[in-house]
mmCIF file of C-alpha atoms and ligand atoms in Angstrom:
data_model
loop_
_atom_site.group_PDB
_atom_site.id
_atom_site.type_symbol
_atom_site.label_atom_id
_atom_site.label_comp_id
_atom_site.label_asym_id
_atom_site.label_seq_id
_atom_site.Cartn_x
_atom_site.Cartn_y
_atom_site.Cartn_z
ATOM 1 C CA UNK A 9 34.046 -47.837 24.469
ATOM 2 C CA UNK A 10 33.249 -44.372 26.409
ATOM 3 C CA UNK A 11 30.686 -42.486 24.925
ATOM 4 C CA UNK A 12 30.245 -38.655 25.445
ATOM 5 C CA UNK A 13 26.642 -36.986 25.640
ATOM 6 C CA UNK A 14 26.043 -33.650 25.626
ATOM 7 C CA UNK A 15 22.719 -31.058 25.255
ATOM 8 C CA UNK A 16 21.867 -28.016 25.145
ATOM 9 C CA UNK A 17 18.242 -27.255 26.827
ATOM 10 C CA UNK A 18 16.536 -27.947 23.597
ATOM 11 C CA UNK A 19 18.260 -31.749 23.535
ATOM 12 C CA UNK A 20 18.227 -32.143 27.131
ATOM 13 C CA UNK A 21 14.733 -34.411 26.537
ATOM 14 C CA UNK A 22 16.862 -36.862 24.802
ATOM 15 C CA UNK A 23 19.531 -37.611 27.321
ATOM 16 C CA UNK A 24 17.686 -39.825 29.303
ATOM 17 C CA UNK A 25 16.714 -42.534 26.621
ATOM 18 C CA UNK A 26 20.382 -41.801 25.053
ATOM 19 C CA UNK A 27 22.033 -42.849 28.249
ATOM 20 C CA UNK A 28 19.513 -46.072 28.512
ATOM 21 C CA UNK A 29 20.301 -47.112 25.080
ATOM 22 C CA UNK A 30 24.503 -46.668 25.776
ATOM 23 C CA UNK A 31 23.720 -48.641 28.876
ATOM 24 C CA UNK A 32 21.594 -51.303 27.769
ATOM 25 C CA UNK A 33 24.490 -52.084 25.106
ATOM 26 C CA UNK A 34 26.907 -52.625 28.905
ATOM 27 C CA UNK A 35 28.887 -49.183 27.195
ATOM 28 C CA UNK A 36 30.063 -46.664 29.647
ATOM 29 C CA UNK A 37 28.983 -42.901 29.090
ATOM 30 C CA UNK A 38 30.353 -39.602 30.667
ATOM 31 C CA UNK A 39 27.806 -36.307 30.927
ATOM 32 C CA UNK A 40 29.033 -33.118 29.747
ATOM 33 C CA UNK A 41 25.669 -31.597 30.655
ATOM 34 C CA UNK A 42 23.292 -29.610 30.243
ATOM 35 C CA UNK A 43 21.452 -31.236 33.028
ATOM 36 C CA UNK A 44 17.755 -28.811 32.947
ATOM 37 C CA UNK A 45 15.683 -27.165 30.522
ATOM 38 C CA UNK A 46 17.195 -23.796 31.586
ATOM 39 C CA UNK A 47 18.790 -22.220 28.489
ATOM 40 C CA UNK A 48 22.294 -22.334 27.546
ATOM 41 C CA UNK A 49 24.605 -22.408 24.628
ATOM 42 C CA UNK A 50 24.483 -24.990 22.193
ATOM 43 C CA UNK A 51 28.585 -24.152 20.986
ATOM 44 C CA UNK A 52 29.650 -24.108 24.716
ATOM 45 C CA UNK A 53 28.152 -27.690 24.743
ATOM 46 C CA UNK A 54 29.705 -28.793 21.476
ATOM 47 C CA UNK A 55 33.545 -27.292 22.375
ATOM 48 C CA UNK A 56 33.200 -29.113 25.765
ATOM 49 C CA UNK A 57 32.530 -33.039 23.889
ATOM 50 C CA UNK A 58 34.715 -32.413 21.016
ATOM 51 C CA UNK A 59 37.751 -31.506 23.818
ATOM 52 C CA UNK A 60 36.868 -34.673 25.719
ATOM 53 C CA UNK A 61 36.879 -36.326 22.093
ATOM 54 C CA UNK A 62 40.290 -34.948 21.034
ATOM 55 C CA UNK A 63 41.883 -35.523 24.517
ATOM 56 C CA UNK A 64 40.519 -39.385 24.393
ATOM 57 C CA UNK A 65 38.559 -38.859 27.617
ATOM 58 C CA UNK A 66 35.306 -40.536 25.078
ATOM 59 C CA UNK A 67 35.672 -42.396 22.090
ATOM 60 C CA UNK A 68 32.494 -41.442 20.537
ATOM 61 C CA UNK A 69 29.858 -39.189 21.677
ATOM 62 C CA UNK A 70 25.863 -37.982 21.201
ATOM 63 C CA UNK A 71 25.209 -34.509 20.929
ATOM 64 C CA UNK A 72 21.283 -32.857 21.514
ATOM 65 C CA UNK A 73 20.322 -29.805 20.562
ATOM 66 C CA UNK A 74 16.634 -28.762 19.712
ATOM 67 C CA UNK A 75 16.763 -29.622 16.273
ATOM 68 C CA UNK A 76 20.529 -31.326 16.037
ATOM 69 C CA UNK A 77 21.683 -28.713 13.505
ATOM 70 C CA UNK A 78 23.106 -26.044 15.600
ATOM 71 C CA UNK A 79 25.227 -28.267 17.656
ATOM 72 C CA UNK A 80 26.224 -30.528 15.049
ATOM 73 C CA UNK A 81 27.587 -27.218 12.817
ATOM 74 C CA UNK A 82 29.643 -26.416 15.857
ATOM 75 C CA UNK A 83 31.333 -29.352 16.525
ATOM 76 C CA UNK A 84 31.998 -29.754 12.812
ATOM 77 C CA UNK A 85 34.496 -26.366 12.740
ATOM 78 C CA UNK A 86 36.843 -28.619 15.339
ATOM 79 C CA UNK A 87 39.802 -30.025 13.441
ATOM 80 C CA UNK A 88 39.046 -33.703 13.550
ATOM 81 C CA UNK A 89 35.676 -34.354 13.743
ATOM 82 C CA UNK A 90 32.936 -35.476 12.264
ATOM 83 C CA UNK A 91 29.847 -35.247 13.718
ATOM 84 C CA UNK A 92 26.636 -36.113 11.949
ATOM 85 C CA UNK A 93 23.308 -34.956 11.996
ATOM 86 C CA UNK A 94 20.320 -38.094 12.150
ATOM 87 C CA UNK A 95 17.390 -38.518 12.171
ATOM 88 C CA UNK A 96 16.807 -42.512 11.430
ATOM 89 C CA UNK A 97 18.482 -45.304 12.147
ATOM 90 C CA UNK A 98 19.939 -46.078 8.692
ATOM 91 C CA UNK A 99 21.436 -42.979 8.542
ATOM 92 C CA UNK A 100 23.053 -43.601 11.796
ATOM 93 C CA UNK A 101 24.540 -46.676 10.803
ATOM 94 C CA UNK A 102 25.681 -45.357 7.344
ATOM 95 C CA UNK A 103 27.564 -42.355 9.189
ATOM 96 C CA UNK A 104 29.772 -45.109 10.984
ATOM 97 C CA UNK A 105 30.095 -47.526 8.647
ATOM 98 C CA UNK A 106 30.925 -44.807 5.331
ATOM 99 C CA UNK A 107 31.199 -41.682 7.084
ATOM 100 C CA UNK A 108 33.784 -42.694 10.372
ATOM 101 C CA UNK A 109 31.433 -40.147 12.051
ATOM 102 C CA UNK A 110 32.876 -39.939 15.496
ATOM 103 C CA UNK A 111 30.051 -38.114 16.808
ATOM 104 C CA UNK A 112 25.999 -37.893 15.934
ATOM 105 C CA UNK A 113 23.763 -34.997 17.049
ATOM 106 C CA UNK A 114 20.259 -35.242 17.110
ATOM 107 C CA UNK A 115 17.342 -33.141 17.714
ATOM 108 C CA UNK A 116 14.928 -33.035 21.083
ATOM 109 C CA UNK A 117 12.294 -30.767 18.842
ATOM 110 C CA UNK A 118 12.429 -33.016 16.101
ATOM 111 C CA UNK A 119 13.013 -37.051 17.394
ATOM 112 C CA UNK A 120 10.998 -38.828 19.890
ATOM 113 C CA UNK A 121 12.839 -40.981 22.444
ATOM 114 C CA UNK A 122 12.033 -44.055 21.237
ATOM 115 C CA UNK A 123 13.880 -43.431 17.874
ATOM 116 C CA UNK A 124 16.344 -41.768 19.454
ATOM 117 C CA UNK A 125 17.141 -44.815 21.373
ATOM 118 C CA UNK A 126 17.025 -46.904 17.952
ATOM 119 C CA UNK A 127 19.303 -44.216 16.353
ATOM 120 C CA UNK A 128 22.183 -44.818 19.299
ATOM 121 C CA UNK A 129 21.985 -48.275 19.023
ATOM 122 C CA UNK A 130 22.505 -48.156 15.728
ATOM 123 C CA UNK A 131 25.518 -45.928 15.387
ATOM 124 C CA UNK A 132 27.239 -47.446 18.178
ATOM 125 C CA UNK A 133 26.897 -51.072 16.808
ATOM 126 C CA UNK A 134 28.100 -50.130 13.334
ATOM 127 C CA UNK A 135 31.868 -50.277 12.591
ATOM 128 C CA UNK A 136 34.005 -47.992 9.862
ATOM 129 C CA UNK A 137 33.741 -50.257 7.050
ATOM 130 C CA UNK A 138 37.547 -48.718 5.655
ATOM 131 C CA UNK A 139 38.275 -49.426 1.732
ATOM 132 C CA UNK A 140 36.953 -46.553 -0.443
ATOM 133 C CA UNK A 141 35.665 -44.900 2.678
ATOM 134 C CA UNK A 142 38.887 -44.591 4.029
ATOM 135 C CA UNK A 143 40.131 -42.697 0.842
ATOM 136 C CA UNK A 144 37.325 -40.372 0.974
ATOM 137 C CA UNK A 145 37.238 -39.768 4.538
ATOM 138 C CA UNK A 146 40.947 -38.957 4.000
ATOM 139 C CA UNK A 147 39.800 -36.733 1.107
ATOM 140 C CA UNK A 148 37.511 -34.968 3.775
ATOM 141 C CA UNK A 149 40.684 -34.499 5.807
ATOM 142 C CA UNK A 150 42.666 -33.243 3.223
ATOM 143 C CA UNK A 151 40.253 -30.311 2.680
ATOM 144 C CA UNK A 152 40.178 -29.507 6.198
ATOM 145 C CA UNK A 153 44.166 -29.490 6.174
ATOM 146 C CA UNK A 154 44.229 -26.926 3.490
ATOM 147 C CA UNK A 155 41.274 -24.603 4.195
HETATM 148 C C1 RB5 B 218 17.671 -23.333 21.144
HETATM 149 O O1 RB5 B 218 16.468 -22.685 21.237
HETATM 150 C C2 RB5 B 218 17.861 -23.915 19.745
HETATM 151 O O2 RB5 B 218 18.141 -22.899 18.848
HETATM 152 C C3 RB5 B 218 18.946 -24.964 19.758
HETATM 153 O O3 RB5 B 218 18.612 -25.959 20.654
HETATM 154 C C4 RB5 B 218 19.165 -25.671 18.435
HETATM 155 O O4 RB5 B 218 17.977 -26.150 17.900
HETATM 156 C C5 RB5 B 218 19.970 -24.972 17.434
HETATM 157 O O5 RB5 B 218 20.251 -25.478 16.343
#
């Protein structure tokens, strides 16, 4: 599995332990920047992943942003994806296993590395669990069909 990471300069803090936690699970990763503190656009960040993500250069993928919100809105208007926005591990796992999130953003402002490290870990170990989940997630892609 090829994971994408992306930040903004807000979120850039949390690349670092979000590449050590993809790399201490032996998963490969691919950069889509920001790579310093010097201020950018959060969307340009987001439409860069969420390309990769449609064109199957990453399977799944970690988006930064200061707080996570921002970035996570943004990739959220592309057809197709679900990103969501964590801030604990349980929630990470729940947006895999119920959710089929196929991205999660998170916040440098808001989590510190160590849980943001716990928070990867978690998402990326936790599988769609399918069954009702499917139907709803299918639900959620019905809406975005028609609207
Ligand atoms: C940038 O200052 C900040 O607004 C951005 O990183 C993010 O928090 C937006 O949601």
């Amino acid at each position: 599995m090829r994971i994408g990471i992306g930040a903004d300069h807000g979120g850039f803090i949390l690349k670092k332990p979000v590449i050590e936690a993809i790399e201490e699970m032996n998963l490969e990763y691919k950069d889509y920047g920001t790579c310093s503190e010097e201020s950018c656009d959060y969307p340009d960040i987001a439409l860069k992943v969420t390309s990769a993500l449609k064109d199957k250069e990453i399977d799944k993928a970690v988006l930064l942003c200061g707080t996570g919100i921002g970035i996570c809105i943004a990739a959220n208007k592309v057809k197709g994806i679900r990103c969501a926005h964590v801030t604990d591990a349980f929630s990470a796992q729940m947006s895999a296993e119920h959710n089929d999130a196929n991205i999660i953003s998170m916040g440098g402002r808001i989590t510190s590395p160590e849980d943001a490290k716990e928070i990867v870990k978690a998402y990326l170990s936790a599988q769609f669990a399918g069954g009702r989940h499917q139907r709803r997630v299918d639900k959620i892609k019905q809406i975005e069909n028609n609207n």
